[in-house]
Coordinates of C-alpha atoms in Angstrom, one line a residue:
M1 CA 21.5 -2.7 -3.0
S2 CA 25.0 -3.8 -3.7
T3 CA 27.7 -1.2 -4.2
K4 CA 30.6 -3.6 -4.9
T5 CA 31.8 -4.2 -8.5
L6 CA 29.5 -6.8 -10.0
D7 CA 29.7 -9.1 -13.0
P8 CA 26.6 -7.9 -15.0
K9 CA 26.3 -11.3 -16.6
L10 CA 25.2 -12.7 -13.2
Y11 CA 22.3 -10.3 -12.9
R12 CA 19.2 -10.4 -15.0
P13 CA 18.7 -7.0 -16.8
N14 CA 15.4 -5.5 -15.6
V15 CA 13.4 -2.3 -15.5
G16 CA 11.5 -0.9 -12.5
L17 CA 8.7 1.6 -12.9
A18 CA 7.5 4.4 -10.6
L19 CA 4.2 5.5 -12.1
F20 CA 3.2 8.8 -10.6
S21 CA -0.3 10.3 -10.6
E22 CA -0.8 13.9 -11.3
A23 CA -1.1 14.4 -7.5
G24 CA 2.4 12.9 -7.0
H25 CA 1.4 9.5 -5.6
V26 CA 2.9 6.3 -6.9
F27 CA 1.2 3.1 -8.2
V28 CA 1.8 0.1 -6.1
G29 CA 0.4 -3.4 -6.9
R30 CA -0.2 -6.4 -4.7
R31 CA 1.5 -9.6 -6.1
I32 CA -0.7 -12.5 -7.1
N33 CA 0.2 -15.7 -5.2
G34 CA 2.5 -13.8 -2.8
R35 CA 3.7 -15.4 0.3
G36 CA 3.8 -13.8 3.8
A37 CA 4.2 -10.1 4.4
F38 CA 5.4 -7.5 2.0
Q39 CA 3.2 -8.3 -1.0
W40 CA 3.2 -4.8 -2.5
Q41 CA 5.7 -3.6 -5.1
L42 CA 6.2 -1.3 -8.1
P43 CA 5.9 -2.8 -11.6
Q44 CA 9.1 -4.4 -12.9
G45 CA 10.2 -6.8 -15.6
G46 CA 13.0 -8.2 -17.7
I47 CA 14.6 -6.5 -20.6
D48 CA 14.4 -8.7 -23.8
E49 CA 17.4 -9.4 -25.9
G50 CA 18.2 -6.3 -28.0
E51 CA 15.5 -4.2 -26.3
D52 CA 16.2 -0.7 -25.1
P53 CA 15.5 -0.2 -21.4
A54 CA 12.9 2.6 -22.1
E55 CA 11.1 0.3 -24.6
A56 CA 11.1 -2.4 -22.0
A57 CA 9.7 0.0 -19.4
L58 CA 6.8 1.0 -21.6
R59 CA 6.2 -2.7 -22.6
E60 CA 6.2 -3.8 -19.0
L61 CA 3.9 -1.0 -18.0
E62 CA 1.3 -2.1 -20.5
E63 CA 1.7 -5.8 -19.6
E64 CA 1.6 -5.4 -15.8
V65 CA -0.6 -2.4 -15.4
G66 CA -2.5 -2.3 -18.7
V67 CA -1.6 1.4 -19.3
S68 CA -0.8 2.4 -22.9
P69 CA 2.5 4.2 -23.5
K70 CA 0.4 7.1 -24.9
L71 CA -0.9 7.7 -21.4
V72 CA 2.5 8.3 -19.8
E73 CA 5.4 10.7 -20.0
I74 CA 8.9 9.4 -19.1
L75 CA 10.2 11.9 -16.5
E76 CA 13.5 10.3 -15.6
E77 CA 15.7 7.2 -16.1
T78 CA 18.4 6.3 -13.6
T79 CA 21.8 6.7 -15.2
D80 CA 23.2 3.7 -13.4
W81 CA 21.9 0.2 -12.6
L82 CA 20.5 -0.6 -9.1
N83 CA 21.2 -4.3 -8.1
Y84 CA 19.8 -6.8 -5.6
E85 CA 20.6 -10.4 -5.1
F86 CA 18.0 -13.2 -4.6
P87 CA 17.9 -14.9 -1.2
A88 CA 18.6 -18.7 -1.4
E89 CA 15.0 -19.7 -1.1
V90 CA 14.0 -17.4 -4.0
K91 CA 16.9 -18.5 -6.2
R92 CA 15.9 -22.2 -5.8
R93 CA 12.5 -21.4 -7.4
L94 CA 13.9 -19.5 -10.3
P95 CA 15.3 -20.9 -13.6
G96 CA 18.5 -19.6 -15.1
P97 CA 22.0 -18.7 -14.0
Y98 CA 21.2 -15.3 -12.4
I99 CA 22.0 -14.5 -8.7
G100 CA 19.9 -11.3 -8.8
Q101 CA 18.7 -8.5 -10.9
R102 CA 20.2 -5.2 -12.1
Q103 CA 17.6 -2.6 -12.8
K104 CA 17.2 0.7 -14.7
W105 CA 14.4 2.6 -12.9
F106 CA 12.0 4.9 -14.6
A107 CA 9.8 7.7 -13.2
L108 CA 6.7 8.1 -15.3
R109 CA 3.8 10.6 -15.1
F110 CA 0.4 9.0 -15.6
K111 CA -1.9 11.1 -17.7
G112 CA -4.9 8.9 -17.8
S113 CA -7.6 8.1 -15.3
D114 CA -7.9 5.3 -12.8
S115 CA -10.2 3.4 -15.2
D116 CA -7.3 3.2 -17.6
I117 CA -5.4 0.9 -15.2
R118 CA -6.2 -2.7 -16.2
L119 CA -4.5 -5.4 -14.2
D120 CA -6.1 -8.1 -16.4
K121 CA -5.0 -6.8 -19.8
H122 CA -2.3 -9.5 -20.0
T123 CA -1.4 -12.4 -17.7
P124 CA -2.1 -10.7 -14.3
E125 CA 0.8 -10.2 -11.9
F126 CA -1.1 -8.1 -9.5
D127 CA -4.5 -8.7 -7.9
A128 CA -5.0 -5.2 -6.5
W129 CA -3.5 -1.8 -6.7
R130 CA -3.6 1.6 -5.0
W131 CA -1.9 5.0 -5.0
A132 CA 0.7 5.4 -2.2
E133 CA 3.2 7.9 -0.9
L134 CA 6.6 7.2 -2.4
S135 CA 8.1 7.4 1.1
E136 CA 6.0 4.4 2.2
I137 CA 7.0 2.1 -0.7
P138 CA 10.2 0.6 0.9
S139 CA 8.2 -0.6 3.9
L140 CA 5.8 -2.6 1.6
I141 CA 8.5 -4.5 -0.4
V142 CA 10.1 -7.8 0.4
P143 CA 13.3 -7.1 2.5
F144 CA 15.8 -8.2 -0.1
K145 CA 14.6 -5.5 -2.5
R146 CA 14.2 -2.8 0.2
P147 CA 17.6 -1.1 -0.4
V148 CA 16.8 -0.6 -4.0
Y149 CA 13.4 0.9 -3.2
E150 CA 14.9 3.2 -0.6
E151 CA 17.3 4.5 -3.3
V152 CA 14.4 4.9 -5.8
A153 CA 12.4 6.8 -3.1
V154 CA 15.4 9.2 -2.7
R155 CA 16.1 9.7 -6.4
F156 CA 12.5 10.2 -7.5
V157 CA 11.2 12.3 -4.6
R158 CA 11.1 15.4 -6.9
W159 CA 8.2 13.8 -8.9
T160 CA 6.0 13.6 -5.8
G161 CA 5.3 17.3 -5.6

């Protein structure tokens, strides 16, 4: 995660979602068509033009996880943006002018049942999912996103209990 002053126009606005079960575990999905190790991540996605980050978070949750907004409670939104830069090999595969992403992160409490999670509701981005300990999430993510996940794990630890 970068701490230097950044030009926000160079970073795609994005939301990240930590979906917590009643037991305090967090949803983690395995990326479809992933390469190599570190295929698991938390849901995330772009913020559309004119869209509020909270609206984007609920939309992305429904698109990626199939969970209706009525089945979650927003617990917390980060006050600042967490940033990461794309490695050169990733940047070459992506369209657009962005060198990375800047993310607002949301902690959400899931009030449904496991059967409410539908990875196939929209175009699937995950081919499997599980509940995990928040503290293990940084070790599952691709290394260039790891500092952001470490920060999320620290900031959202209170929602695990």
